[in-house]
Coordinates of C-alpha atoms and ligand atoms in Angstrom, one line a residue:
M17 CA -10.7 9.2 5.0
L18 CA -13.0 6.5 3.7
I19 CA -11.1 3.2 3.9
G20 CA -12.3 0.0 2.2
I21 CA -11.5 -3.6 3.3
P22 CA -12.6 -6.0 0.6
K23 CA -13.0 -9.8 0.9
E24 CA -10.1 -11.4 -0.9
I25 CA -11.1 -13.4 -3.9
K26 CA -7.8 -15.0 -5.0
N27 CA -8.0 -18.8 -4.9
H28 CA -7.6 -20.1 -1.3
E29 CA -6.8 -16.6 0.0
Y30 CA -8.3 -16.2 3.5
R31 CA -6.2 -13.3 4.8
V32 CA -7.8 -9.9 5.1
G33 CA -6.4 -6.4 4.9
A34 CA -7.5 -5.3 8.4
T35 CA -8.5 -7.0 11.7
P36 CA -11.2 -5.6 13.9
D37 CA -8.4 -4.1 16.1
S38 CA -7.1 -2.2 13.1
V39 CA -10.6 -1.0 12.2
Y40 CA -11.0 0.2 15.8
L41 CA -7.8 2.3 15.5
F42 CA -8.8 3.8 12.1
V43 CA -12.2 4.8 13.5
K44 CA -10.7 6.2 16.7
E45 CA -8.6 8.6 14.4
G46 CA -11.9 9.8 12.8
H47 CA -11.9 7.6 9.7
T48 CA -14.8 5.6 8.2
V49 CA -14.1 2.0 7.4
Y50 CA -16.2 -0.1 5.0
V51 CA -15.7 -3.8 5.5
Q52 CA -17.1 -6.2 3.0
M53 CA -19.6 -8.7 4.4
G54 CA -17.8 -11.9 5.4
A55 CA -14.3 -10.5 4.7
G56 CA -12.7 -12.1 7.8
V57 CA -15.3 -14.7 8.8
R58 CA -13.3 -17.7 7.7
I59 CA -10.4 -16.8 10.0
G60 CA -12.5 -15.9 13.0
F61 CA -13.2 -12.2 12.4
S62 CA -17.0 -12.0 12.2
D63 CA -18.9 -9.1 10.7
E64 CA -20.2 -8.5 14.3
M65 CA -16.6 -8.0 15.5
Y66 CA -15.9 -5.4 12.8
K67 CA -19.2 -3.7 13.6
A68 CA -18.3 -3.6 17.3
A69 CA -15.0 -2.0 16.4
G70 CA -16.8 0.8 14.6
G71 CA -16.6 -0.5 11.0
T72 CA -19.5 -0.4 8.5
I73 CA -20.4 -3.7 7.0
V74 CA -21.2 -3.3 3.3
P75 CA -22.7 -6.1 1.1
T76 CA -20.6 -5.8 -2.1
A77 CA -17.1 -5.2 -3.4
E78 CA -18.5 -2.3 -5.5
K79 CA -19.4 -0.5 -2.3
V80 CA -16.0 -1.1 -0.7
Y81 CA -14.3 0.3 -3.8
E82 CA -16.0 3.6 -3.2
A83 CA -13.3 4.2 -0.6
E84 CA -10.4 6.6 -1.0
M85 CA -8.0 3.9 0.1
V86 CA -8.5 0.2 -0.5
L87 CA -6.5 -1.7 2.0
K88 CA -6.2 -5.4 1.1
V89 CA -3.7 -8.3 0.9
K90 CA -3.3 -9.6 -2.6
E91 CA -3.0 -7.7 -5.9
P92 CA -6.4 -7.0 -7.6
Q93 CA -7.8 -9.9 -9.6
T94 CA -9.3 -9.4 -13.0
S95 CA -12.9 -9.0 -11.7
E96 CA -11.7 -6.2 -9.4
Y97 CA -10.1 -4.1 -12.2
P98 CA -13.3 -2.3 -13.2
L99 CA -13.9 -1.3 -9.6
L100 CA -10.6 0.8 -9.4
R101 CA -10.9 4.5 -9.7
E102 CA -8.7 7.4 -10.7
G103 CA -6.7 8.8 -7.7
Q104 CA -7.7 5.9 -5.5
I105 CA -5.0 4.6 -3.1
L106 CA -4.4 0.9 -3.4
F107 CA -2.3 -0.5 -0.5
C108 CA -1.5 -4.2 -0.7
F109 CA 1.0 -6.7 -2.2
L110 CA 1.3 -5.9 -5.9
H111 CA 4.3 -7.9 -7.3
L112 CA 4.1 -5.8 -10.5
A113 CA 7.6 -6.3 -11.9
P114 CA 6.8 -9.6 -13.8
E115 CA 3.1 -8.5 -14.4
R116 CA 2.8 -6.2 -17.4
G117 CA -0.9 -6.9 -17.7
L118 CA -1.8 -5.8 -14.1
T119 CA 0.6 -2.8 -14.3
T120 CA -1.1 -1.7 -17.6
H121 CA -4.5 -1.7 -15.9
L122 CA -3.3 0.2 -12.8
V123 CA -1.6 2.7 -15.0
A124 CA -4.7 3.1 -17.2
K125 CA -6.9 3.5 -14.1
K126 CA -4.5 6.1 -12.7
V127 CA -4.5 4.6 -9.2
V128 CA -2.0 5.4 -6.5
G129 CA -0.5 1.9 -6.0
I130 CA 1.6 1.4 -2.9
A131 CA 3.1 -2.1 -2.8
F132 CA 3.7 -3.8 0.6
E133 CA 6.7 -5.7 -0.8
T134 CA 8.8 -2.6 -1.8
V135 CA 8.2 -0.5 1.4
S136 CA 11.5 -0.4 3.2
D137 CA 12.7 0.7 6.6
P138 CA 15.7 3.0 7.5
Q139 CA 18.0 -0.1 7.6
G140 CA 17.0 -1.1 4.1
R141 CA 14.9 -4.1 5.3
L142 CA 11.4 -4.8 4.0
P143 CA 9.1 -4.5 7.0
L144 CA 5.9 -5.6 5.3
L145 CA 7.5 -8.8 3.9
T146 CA 9.3 -9.8 7.1
P147 CA 6.1 -11.0 9.0
M148 CA 5.3 -13.4 6.1
S149 CA 8.8 -14.7 6.2
E150 CA 8.6 -15.2 9.9
V151 CA 5.4 -17.2 9.5
A152 CA 6.9 -19.3 6.6
G153 CA 10.0 -20.1 8.6
K154 CA 8.0 -21.5 11.4
I155 CA 5.6 -23.4 9.2
A156 CA 8.6 -24.9 7.3
I157 CA 9.5 -27.1 10.3
Q158 CA 5.9 -28.1 11.1
V159 CA 5.3 -29.3 7.5
G160 CA 8.8 -30.9 7.3
A161 CA 8.1 -32.8 10.5
T162 CA 4.9 -34.1 9.0
A163 CA 6.6 -35.0 5.7
L164 CA 9.2 -37.1 7.6
Q165 CA 6.4 -39.4 8.7
M166 CA 6.1 -42.8 6.9
V167 CA 2.6 -42.1 5.5
H168 CA 4.0 -39.2 3.6
G169 CA 7.0 -41.0 2.2
G170 CA 9.3 -39.8 4.9
K171 CA 12.0 -41.9 6.7
G172 CA 10.0 -42.1 9.9
V173 CA 12.2 -39.9 12.1
L174 CA 10.8 -37.9 15.0
L175 CA 12.4 -34.4 15.2
G176 CA 13.2 -34.5 18.9
G177 CA 14.0 -38.2 19.2
V178 CA 13.2 -39.7 22.6
P179 CA 15.5 -40.6 25.5
G180 CA 18.0 -43.1 24.1
V181 CA 17.3 -42.2 20.5
A182 CA 19.0 -39.4 18.5
P183 CA 17.0 -36.5 17.2
A184 CA 16.6 -35.6 13.6
K185 CA 19.3 -33.6 11.8
I186 CA 18.1 -30.4 10.1
T187 CA 20.0 -28.2 7.8
V188 CA 18.8 -24.7 7.0
I189 CA 20.4 -22.9 4.1
G190 CA 20.2 -19.2 4.5
G191 CA 20.2 -17.5 7.9
G192 CA 17.8 -14.5 7.2
V193 CA 14.3 -14.2 8.5
V194 CA 12.9 -17.5 7.3
G195 CA 16.1 -19.4 8.3
T196 CA 16.2 -17.9 11.8
Q197 CA 12.6 -18.7 12.6
A198 CA 12.9 -22.2 11.1
A199 CA 16.0 -22.8 13.4
R200 CA 14.0 -21.5 16.4
V201 CA 11.2 -24.0 15.9
A202 CA 13.5 -26.9 15.0
I203 CA 15.7 -26.3 18.1
G204 CA 12.5 -25.9 20.2
M205 CA 11.4 -29.3 19.0
G206 CA 14.6 -30.9 20.0
A207 CA 16.3 -31.4 16.6
E208 CA 20.0 -31.1 15.9
V209 CA 20.2 -27.9 13.7
A210 CA 22.8 -26.3 11.5
I211 CA 22.5 -23.1 9.5
L212 CA 24.6 -22.4 6.4
E213 CA 24.9 -18.8 5.4
K214 CA 27.3 -16.9 3.2
R215 CA 27.4 -13.6 5.3
L216 CA 29.9 -14.1 8.1
S217 CA 28.4 -11.1 10.1
R218 CA 25.1 -12.9 10.1
L219 CA 26.7 -16.2 11.3
R220 CA 28.2 -14.2 14.2
E221 CA 24.8 -12.8 15.1
L222 CA 23.2 -16.3 14.9
D223 CA 25.9 -17.7 17.0
D224 CA 25.5 -15.0 19.7
F225 CA 21.7 -15.5 19.7
F226 CA 21.5 -19.3 19.7
G227 CA 24.8 -20.2 21.4
C228 CA 25.7 -23.9 21.3
Q229 CA 22.1 -25.0 20.4
L230 CA 22.9 -24.1 16.8
T231 CA 25.8 -25.1 14.5
T232 CA 26.7 -22.2 12.2
L233 CA 28.5 -23.1 9.0
Y234 CA 29.9 -20.9 6.3
A235 CA 28.1 -21.8 3.0
T236 CA 30.3 -23.2 0.3
P237 CA 29.3 -25.8 -2.4
R238 CA 31.3 -28.4 -0.4
S239 CA 29.9 -27.5 3.1
I240 CA 26.4 -27.4 1.6
E241 CA 26.8 -30.9 0.0
E242 CA 28.2 -32.4 3.2
A243 CA 25.3 -31.0 5.3
V244 CA 22.6 -31.9 2.8
L245 CA 23.8 -35.5 2.4
T246 CA 23.8 -36.1 6.2
S247 CA 20.5 -34.4 7.0
D248 CA 17.0 -35.8 7.6
M249 CA 15.4 -32.4 6.6
V250 CA 16.8 -29.5 4.6
V251 CA 15.1 -26.1 4.6
G252 CA 15.9 -23.8 1.6
A253 CA 15.7 -20.2 2.9
V254 CA 18.1 -18.2 0.7
L255 CA 17.3 -14.9 -0.9
V256 CA 19.3 -12.8 -3.4
P257 CA 17.0 -9.8 -3.6
G258 CA 15.3 -9.3 -7.0
K259 CA 16.9 -12.4 -8.4
L260 CA 16.0 -16.1 -8.8
A261 CA 17.2 -18.2 -5.9
P262 CA 20.6 -19.8 -6.5
K263 CA 20.5 -23.5 -7.1
L264 CA 22.6 -24.5 -4.2
I265 CA 21.3 -28.1 -3.9
T266 CA 22.1 -30.0 -7.1
E267 CA 20.1 -33.0 -8.5
Q268 CA 23.2 -35.1 -7.9
M269 CA 23.1 -34.2 -4.2
V270 CA 19.4 -35.1 -4.0
K271 CA 20.1 -38.5 -5.6
K272 CA 22.6 -39.2 -2.9
M273 CA 20.3 -38.2 0.1
S274 CA 19.0 -41.1 2.1
Q275 CA 15.5 -42.4 1.2
G276 CA 12.7 -40.5 3.0
S277 CA 14.7 -37.4 3.6
V278 CA 12.8 -34.1 3.2
I279 CA 13.4 -30.8 1.4
V280 CA 11.2 -27.9 2.4
D281 CA 12.1 -25.3 -0.3
V282 CA 10.7 -22.1 1.1
A283 CA 12.6 -20.1 -1.5
I284 CA 10.4 -21.7 -4.1
D285 CA 8.6 -18.3 -4.7
Q286 CA 12.0 -17.2 -6.2
G287 CA 12.3 -20.4 -8.2
G288 CA 13.6 -22.6 -5.4
C289 CA 17.2 -23.4 -4.2
S290 CA 17.2 -27.1 -5.2
E291 CA 17.4 -28.2 -8.9
T292 CA 14.7 -30.7 -8.1
S293 CA 12.1 -28.2 -6.7
R294 CA 8.9 -27.3 -8.6
V295 CA 6.0 -25.3 -7.3
T296 CA 3.3 -27.2 -5.4
N297 CA 0.1 -26.0 -3.7
F298 CA -1.9 -26.7 -0.5
S299 CA -4.1 -29.3 -2.3
D300 CA -1.1 -31.4 -3.1
P301 CA 1.9 -29.9 -1.2
T302 CA 4.5 -32.6 -1.6
Y303 CA 6.0 -34.9 -4.3
I304 CA 8.7 -37.5 -4.1
M305 CA 11.7 -37.3 -6.4
H306 CA 14.8 -39.5 -6.1
Q307 CA 13.1 -41.0 -3.0
V308 CA 13.2 -37.5 -1.3
V309 CA 10.0 -35.8 -0.2
H310 CA 9.8 -32.2 -1.5
Y311 CA 7.5 -29.6 0.0
C312 CA 7.4 -26.5 -2.3
V313 CA 4.3 -24.4 -1.6
A314 CA 4.9 -20.9 -2.8
N315 CA 2.4 -19.1 -0.5
M316 CA 3.1 -20.9 2.8
P317 CA 1.8 -18.1 5.1
G318 CA -1.7 -18.6 3.5
G319 CA -1.9 -21.9 5.3
C320 CA -2.0 -20.1 8.6
A321 CA -4.2 -17.2 7.4
R322 CA -5.3 -16.0 10.8
T323 CA -1.8 -15.7 12.3
S324 CA -0.5 -14.3 9.0
T325 CA -3.3 -11.6 8.9
Q326 CA -2.5 -10.6 12.5
A327 CA 1.2 -10.5 11.7
L328 CA 0.8 -8.6 8.5
T329 CA -1.7 -6.0 9.9
N330 CA 0.6 -5.3 12.9
A331 CA 3.2 -4.3 10.4
V332 CA 0.9 -2.5 7.9
L333 CA -1.2 -0.5 10.4
P334 CA 1.3 2.3 11.2
Y335 CA 1.8 3.0 7.5
A336 CA -1.9 2.8 6.7
L337 CA -2.8 5.1 9.6
S338 CA -0.1 7.6 8.4
I339 CA -1.6 7.6 4.9
A340 CA -5.2 8.0 6.3
N341 CA -4.2 10.7 8.7
L342 CA -1.9 12.8 6.4
G343 CA -3.1 11.9 2.9
Y344 CA -0.8 9.9 0.7
K345 CA 1.3 12.9 -0.5
K346 CA 2.3 14.0 3.0
A347 CA 2.7 10.5 4.3
L348 CA 5.0 9.5 1.4
K349 CA 7.0 12.8 1.9
A350 CA 7.4 12.1 5.6
D351 CA 8.8 8.6 5.1
Q352 CA 11.4 7.8 2.4
G353 CA 10.8 4.0 3.0
L354 CA 7.0 4.3 2.4
L355 CA 7.8 6.4 -0.7
E356 CA 9.8 3.4 -2.0
G357 CA 6.5 1.5 -1.8
L358 CA 4.9 3.8 -4.5
N359 CA 4.9 1.6 -7.6
V360 CA 2.4 3.4 -9.8
C361 CA 0.9 6.8 -9.5
L362 CA -1.7 8.6 -11.6
G363 CA -0.8 6.9 -14.8
H364 CA 2.9 6.6 -14.3
V365 CA 5.2 3.8 -13.1
T366 CA 7.2 5.2 -10.2
H367 CA 9.4 2.2 -9.2
Q368 CA 12.6 1.5 -11.1
H369 CA 12.3 -2.3 -10.9
V370 CA 8.7 -2.3 -12.0
A371 CA 9.5 -0.1 -14.9
E372 CA 12.4 -2.3 -15.9
G373 CA 10.3 -5.5 -15.5
T374 CA 7.3 -4.2 -17.5
G375 CA 8.9 -2.0 -20.1
F376 CA 7.1 1.2 -18.9
A377 CA 9.1 4.4 -18.6
H378 CA 10.1 5.3 -15.1
T379 CA 8.9 8.5 -13.5
P380 CA 10.6 9.2 -10.1
A381 CA 8.1 8.8 -7.2
A382 CA 9.4 12.0 -5.7
E383 CA 7.6 13.9 -8.5
F384 CA 4.2 12.9 -7.0
I385 CA 4.5 14.1 -3.4
H386 CA 4.3 17.9 -4.0
E387 CA 1.0 19.4 -2.7
Ligands
NAD19 N1 7.2 -20.1 0.1 C1 6.7 -19.1 0.8 O1 5.5 -19.0 1.1 C2 7.6 -18.0 1.3 C3 7.2 -17.1 2.3 C4 8.1 -16.1 2.7 C5 9.3 -16.0 2.2 N2 9.7 -16.9 1.2 C6 11.0 -16.9 0.6 O2 12.0 -17.4 1.5 C7 13.3 -16.9 1.1 C8 14.0 -16.3 2.3 O3 13.3 -15.1 2.7 P1 13.9 -14.3 3.9 O4 12.9 -13.3 4.2 O5 14.4 -15.1 5.0 O6 15.1 -13.5 3.2 P2 16.4 -12.9 4.0 O7 16.9 -11.9 3.0 O8 16.0 -12.4 5.3 O9 17.4 -14.1 4.1 C9 18.0 -14.7 3.1 C10 19.4 -15.1 3.5 O10 20.0 -15.9 2.4 C11 21.3 -15.7 2.5 N3 21.9 -16.2 1.3 C12 21.9 -15.6 0.0 N4 22.6 -16.4 -0.9 C13 23.1 -17.4 -0.1 C14 24.0 -18.5 -0.5 N5 24.4 -18.7 -1.7 N6 24.3 -19.3 0.5 C15 23.9 -19.2 1.8 N7 23.1 -18.1 2.1 C16 22.7 -17.3 1.2 C17 21.4 -14.2 2.7 O11 22.7 -13.8 3.1 C18 20.3 -14.0 3.7 O12 20.9 -14.0 5.0 C19 13.0 -15.9 0.0 O13 13.2 -16.5 -1.3 C20 11.6 -15.5 0.2 O14 11.0 -15.0 -1.0 C21 8.8 -17.8 0.7

């Protein structure tokens, strides 16, 4: 199969759809890979590295989009729409449910759009979203530690303390992927850490895993308030799939937090779990409200684009190889979880949530996997 790896053009997007290692594996299986010139250069993957891996460096996006499968990171941007072709496989993050405009284009172009974010595994987890949550969870503590410094409006507390001085107190709300990775880093830096979670089974797993290094607390409005008011840093890491994040931290609570405390609201991409959160970006990542520093960047993994690319491509590669080796119909037929990734196909919307979100009729994905 001819596979195309374009350079991402979304603002400040430095991730890339395949590393030189991925390209090597595609080529080893007999595929041809077009890599757009400079696609990975900003994160240390030079054109020479892709060439050495067996890729073909092409000068333009037009050439990359000659491919049967375009493997990228972000959804196509407006200037990429004309490059899409009927029957072309587009494998990337699509986030179509709130995007009727993009969905309309993909339907009109009759592409086969497989969205990273809806591919699932046999346990019902989302294996292509998990690596980004792992990265975001770890970044949360790094950025929170910086925000706690005086120069950023923080209260001047060092996470791990020093001999004779208590460490910082960190509360993580939500004990899923983001929360667990945030806790790992926070504990590793010597902070005093508590996770609040509403699933008791998850609290048990966390307790087994971290032992007495972590305090696990059942999340109720009262336990959340008590933890938030006594913390130096609060990490918002809740998710109710397909819904806006619940506002678990009220403005009243934030007003009562001590001056220079920090809220890192990772759940901001779902609206945030604090009433005081509003989206920020890398150019101006924090703001202060009620004397509390807020960090609310909605695409945190982009900040560590090299690690994120490696983590994402590790997870994506087996699926992309299966599509390349078998063709999309056989690959989707062989893996129910990958089939759930099919969002649009040959002029139809094939994912229930996307159909509901955009007002298109829903055609079951299973109708498109017959040879
Ligand atoms: N800002 C970013 O760049 C970025 C990057 C990755 C993920 N995220 C977001 O981070 C959030 C967490 O993602 P995740 O992958 O860890 O999800 P996850 O599903 O693995 O974990 C979420 C956890 O929140 C818990 N939860 C739900 N409601 C709760 C409540 N009322 N009280 C306490 N716990 C509750 C769930 O039981 C679950 O364990 C999501 O909103 C996700 O979109 C943001």
